[in-house]
mmCIF file of C-alpha atoms in Angstrom:
data_model
loop_
_atom_site.group_PDB
_atom_site.id
_atom_site.type_symbol
_atom_site.label_atom_id
_atom_site.label_comp_id
_atom_site.label_asym_id
_atom_site.label_seq_id
_atom_site.Cartn_x
_atom_site.Cartn_y
_atom_site.Cartn_z
ATOM 1 C CA MET V 1 -0.554 13.221 -22.752
ATOM 2 C CA LEU V 2 -4.489 12.705 -22.501
ATOM 3 C CA ASP V 3 -4.384 12.344 -26.659
ATOM 4 C CA LYS V 4 -2.138 9.737 -26.517
ATOM 5 C CA ILE V 5 -4.482 8.099 -23.809
ATOM 6 C CA ALA V 6 -7.321 8.415 -26.038
ATOM 7 C CA ASN V 7 -6.279 6.812 -29.219
ATOM 8 C CA LEU V 8 -5.094 3.725 -27.190
ATOM 9 C CA ASN V 9 -7.112 0.669 -28.124
ATOM 10 C CA ILE V 10 -7.352 -0.685 -25.097
ATOM 11 C CA THR V 11 -10.064 -3.534 -24.332
ATOM 12 C CA MET V 12 -11.716 -4.084 -20.782
ATOM 13 C CA ARG V 13 -13.011 -7.809 -20.621
ATOM 14 C CA CYS V 14 -16.201 -8.948 -18.947
ATOM 15 C CA PRO V 15 -15.263 -11.382 -16.236
ATOM 16 C CA TYR V 16 -18.288 -12.973 -16.384
ATOM 17 C CA CYS V 17 -18.687 -13.715 -20.150
ATOM 18 C CA ASN V 18 -15.446 -12.644 -21.486
ATOM 19 C CA SER V 19 -16.954 -10.012 -23.708
ATOM 20 C CA THR V 20 -14.759 -6.856 -24.726
ATOM 21 C CA ASP V 21 -18.067 -5.180 -25.366
ATOM 22 C CA SER V 22 -19.003 -2.765 -21.807
ATOM 23 C CA ARG V 23 -19.693 0.501 -21.370
ATOM 24 C CA VAL V 24 -19.297 2.814 -18.331
ATOM 25 C CA THR V 25 -22.488 3.743 -15.834
ATOM 26 C CA ASP V 26 -20.504 5.258 -13.570
ATOM 27 C CA SER V 27 -16.714 7.231 -13.036
ATOM 28 C CA ARG V 28 -15.674 8.696 -9.242
ATOM 29 C CA PRO V 29 -12.045 9.304 -7.891
ATOM 30 C CA ASP V 30 -10.938 7.724 -4.581
ATOM 31 C CA ILE V 31 -8.562 8.485 -1.769
ATOM 32 C CA GLU V 32 -7.245 11.395 -2.676
ATOM 33 C CA ASP V 33 -7.571 11.654 -6.453
ATOM 34 C CA ALA V 34 -4.493 8.480 -6.669
ATOM 35 C CA ILE V 35 -7.575 5.962 -7.959
ATOM 36 C CA ILE V 36 -10.556 5.957 -10.159
ATOM 37 C CA ARG V 37 -13.278 3.314 -10.279
ATOM 38 C CA ARG V 38 -14.909 2.874 -12.967
ATOM 39 C CA ARG V 39 -18.274 0.732 -12.647
ATOM 40 C CA ARG V 40 -19.344 -0.930 -16.039
ATOM 41 C CA VAL V 41 -22.306 -2.925 -17.859
ATOM 42 C CA CYS V 42 -21.462 -5.577 -20.164
ATOM 43 C CA GLU V 43 -23.561 -5.385 -23.324
ATOM 44 C CA GLN V 44 -23.444 -8.522 -23.864
ATOM 45 C CA CYS V 45 -24.498 -10.490 -20.987
ATOM 46 C CA GLY V 46 -25.625 -7.238 -18.681
ATOM 47 C CA ALA V 47 -23.323 -8.233 -15.777
ATOM 48 C CA LYS V 48 -22.152 -5.211 -13.914
ATOM 49 C CA PHE V 49 -18.481 -4.965 -12.573
ATOM 50 C CA THR V 50 -15.895 -2.211 -11.559
ATOM 51 C CA THR V 51 -12.352 -1.663 -12.796
ATOM 52 C CA VAL V 52 -10.149 0.164 -10.897
ATOM 53 C CA GLU V 53 -7.403 2.316 -12.597
ATOM 54 C CA ARG V 54 -4.239 3.961 -10.705
ATOM 55 C CA VAL V 55 -1.273 5.734 -11.262
ATOM 56 C CA GLN V 56 1.866 3.780 -12.209
ATOM 57 C CA MET V 57 5.000 6.694 -12.554
ATOM 58 C CA ARG V 58 7.087 3.351 -12.571
ATOM 59 C CA ASP V 59 7.811 0.190 -12.053
ATOM 60 C CA LEU V 60 9.846 -1.082 -8.795
ATOM 61 C CA MET V 61 11.588 -3.459 -7.948
ATOM 62 C CA VAL V 62 12.692 -4.812 -4.421
ATOM 63 C CA ARG V 63 15.907 -6.194 -3.627
ATOM 64 C CA LYS V 64 15.572 -8.349 -1.093
ATOM 65 C CA ASN V 65 18.399 -9.671 1.874
ATOM 66 C CA SER V 66 19.535 -12.285 0.367
ATOM 67 C CA GLY V 67 19.579 -10.498 -3.067
ATOM 68 C CA LYS V 68 17.048 -11.809 -5.127
ATOM 69 C CA LEU V 69 14.708 -9.114 -6.899
ATOM 70 C CA GLU V 70 10.814 -9.599 -6.745
ATOM 71 C CA ALA V 71 8.527 -7.007 -8.242
ATOM 72 C CA PHE V 72 7.344 -4.366 -5.791
ATOM 73 C CA ASP V 73 3.480 -5.470 -4.728
ATOM 74 C CA ARG V 74 1.267 -3.676 -3.572
ATOM 75 C CA GLU V 75 -1.028 -6.457 -2.353
ATOM 76 C CA LYS V 76 1.568 -8.055 -0.409
ATOM 77 C CA LEU V 77 2.491 -4.893 1.424
ATOM 78 C CA ARG V 78 -1.408 -4.263 1.596
ATOM 79 C CA ARG V 79 -1.726 -7.788 3.734
ATOM 80 C CA SER V 80 1.211 -7.624 6.058
ATOM 81 C CA ILE V 81 0.081 -4.029 7.323
ATOM 82 C CA LYS V 82 -3.452 -5.188 7.585
ATOM 83 C CA LEU V 83 -2.108 -8.038 9.738
ATOM 84 C CA ALA V 84 -0.410 -5.574 11.786
ATOM 85 C CA CYS V 85 -3.326 -3.900 12.197
ATOM 86 C CA ARG V 86 -5.538 -6.794 12.977
ATOM 87 C CA ASN V 87 -8.560 -6.128 16.024
ATOM 88 C CA ARG V 88 -6.628 -2.920 15.841
ATOM 89 C CA GLU V 89 -8.904 0.125 15.363
ATOM 90 C CA VAL V 90 -7.273 1.038 11.727
ATOM 91 C CA GLY V 91 -9.495 1.148 9.340
ATOM 92 C CA ASP V 92 -9.058 -0.560 5.471
ATOM 93 C CA GLU V 93 -9.196 3.020 4.304
ATOM 94 C CA GLN V 94 -6.604 4.339 6.658
ATOM 95 C CA ILE V 95 -4.479 1.117 5.244
ATOM 96 C CA GLU V 96 -4.572 1.774 1.509
ATOM 97 C CA ARG V 97 -3.754 5.549 2.824
ATOM 98 C CA LEU V 98 -0.651 4.283 4.164
ATOM 99 C CA VAL V 99 0.234 1.819 1.328
ATOM 100 C CA THR V 100 -0.417 4.687 -1.452
ATOM 101 C CA SER V 101 1.576 6.633 0.442
ATOM 102 C CA ILE V 102 4.794 4.606 0.688
ATOM 103 C CA HIS V 103 4.540 3.362 -2.598
ATOM 104 C CA ARG V 104 3.969 6.893 -4.044
ATOM 105 C CA ARG V 105 7.111 7.936 -1.889
ATOM 106 C CA LEU V 106 9.234 5.234 -3.091
ATOM 107 C CA GLU V 107 8.126 6.020 -6.345
ATOM 108 C CA THR V 108 9.067 9.737 -5.818
ATOM 109 C CA GLU V 109 12.192 9.693 -3.731
ATOM 110 C CA THR V 110 14.022 7.271 -5.221
ATOM 111 C CA ALA V 111 16.561 7.253 -7.654
ATOM 112 C CA ASP V 112 16.468 3.927 -8.846
ATOM 113 C CA ASP V 113 13.886 1.109 -9.671
ATOM 114 C CA THR V 114 15.096 -1.280 -7.393
ATOM 115 C CA VAL V 115 14.902 -0.106 -3.613
ATOM 116 C CA SER V 116 16.041 -2.537 -0.892
ATOM 117 C CA SER V 117 13.643 -4.778 1.185
ATOM 118 C CA ALA V 118 15.012 -2.924 4.120
ATOM 119 C CA LEU V 119 13.920 0.321 3.170
ATOM 120 C CA VAL V 120 10.396 -0.339 2.490
ATOM 121 C CA GLY V 121 10.187 -2.167 5.875
ATOM 122 C CA GLN V 122 11.102 0.739 7.540
ATOM 123 C CA MET V 123 8.822 2.822 5.777
ATOM 124 C CA VAL V 124 6.480 0.979 7.098
ATOM 125 C CA SER V 125 7.030 0.638 10.548
ATOM 126 C CA ASP V 126 7.559 4.906 10.649
ATOM 127 C CA SER V 127 4.190 5.058 9.388
ATOM 128 C CA LEU V 128 2.796 1.912 11.608
ATOM 129 C CA LEU V 129 4.304 4.226 14.210
ATOM 130 C CA ASN V 130 2.298 6.875 14.007
ATOM 131 C CA LEU V 131 -0.504 4.985 12.801
ATOM 132 C CA ASP V 132 -0.644 2.653 16.245
ATOM 133 C CA PRO V 133 1.803 1.132 17.934
ATOM 134 C CA ILE V 134 0.695 -1.785 18.699
ATOM 135 C CA ALA V 135 0.711 -2.346 15.313
ATOM 136 C CA PHE V 136 4.141 -1.158 14.795
ATOM 137 C CA VAL V 137 5.277 -3.498 17.810
ATOM 138 C CA ARG V 138 3.566 -6.396 15.646
ATOM 139 C CA PHE V 139 5.319 -5.529 12.350
ATOM 140 C CA VAL V 140 8.656 -5.277 13.704
ATOM 141 C CA SER V 141 9.370 -8.091 15.692
ATOM 142 C CA VAL V 142 7.801 -10.036 12.402
ATOM 143 C CA TYR V 143 9.972 -8.540 9.926
ATOM 144 C CA ARG V 144 12.981 -7.908 12.569
ATOM 145 C CA LYS V 145 12.171 -11.644 13.249
ATOM 146 C CA PHE V 146 11.917 -11.309 17.102
ATOM 147 C CA SER V 147 13.304 -14.356 19.463
ATOM 148 C CA ARG V 148 13.815 -13.187 22.686
ATOM 149 C CA VAL V 149 11.307 -10.797 25.389
ATOM 150 C CA SER V 150 14.275 -8.584 25.361
ATOM 151 C CA ASP V 151 13.584 -7.917 21.812
ATOM 152 C CA PHE V 152 10.034 -6.626 22.045
ATOM 153 C CA LYS V 153 11.231 -4.981 25.516
ATOM 154 C CA LYS V 154 13.941 -2.561 23.468
ATOM 155 C CA ILE V 155 11.896 -1.446 20.890
ATOM 156 C CA ILE V 156 8.255 -0.847 23.688
ATOM 157 C CA ASP V 157 11.002 1.291 25.576
ATOM 158 C CA LYS V 158 11.719 2.995 22.585
ATOM 159 C CA ILE V 159 8.293 4.143 21.483
ATOM 160 C CA PRO V 160 6.863 7.639 22.498
ATOM 161 C CA GLU V 161 4.120 8.047 25.066
ATOM 162 C CA ASP V 162 2.706 11.453 23.393
ATOM 163 C CA GLU V 163 0.052 9.742 20.516
ATOM 164 C CA GLU V 164 -2.223 12.437 20.650
ATOM 165 C CA ASN V 165 -0.261 14.159 17.250
ATOM 166 C CA ALA V 166 0.261 11.093 15.551
ATOM 167 C CA VAL V 167 -0.164 11.518 11.823
ATOM 168 C CA VAL V 168 -0.746 8.376 9.482
ATOM 169 C CA CYS V 169 2.163 8.284 6.843
ATOM 170 C CA LYS V 170 4.455 11.404 9.079
ATOM 171 C CA LEU V 171 7.454 10.071 9.778
ATOM 172 C CA PRO V 172 9.489 11.063 12.921
ATOM 173 C CA LYS V 173 12.246 12.737 13.351
ATOM 174 C CA ASN V 174 14.503 9.378 14.441
ATOM 175 C CA SER V 175 13.757 6.170 12.942
ATOM 176 C CA LEU V 176 13.423 3.564 15.761
ATOM 177 C CA PHE V 177 13.350 1.159 13.166
#
């Protein structure tokens, strides 16, 4: 497999001058070896930039409630999680690990290349419940389109009180979603 990758003629364009002549000065794995960051220098203009390589097992499609299909978007997932975690003690690294975990699970635990938005929403909510219960309530309230105070009360009453043993991305036995 690596031989095939090495033989591919892939060109990386400099974001400053559009030259394809750059060299790698540093490579390092990131976030549990799921990502490789490469620091590059453009031979044409001397600009430095970073590229990121991520393993992608397959192209996933998300089926929305309306029936519409759209490509799975890691950035959209990251933005919605980050918004739910805003002003909470949740770091960018924790959010990235959560996004990577959900993406990996979707790629490995689903038989079809099409997943429902409800499954993605459930994975996010279950993971946020373990990460930060306030972020969980925020996410679920938007995702489920809460319109009454009673909607909040119902979901809050189901949250376990013991937060000390919560682990990022470990799903509870019974989903609250």
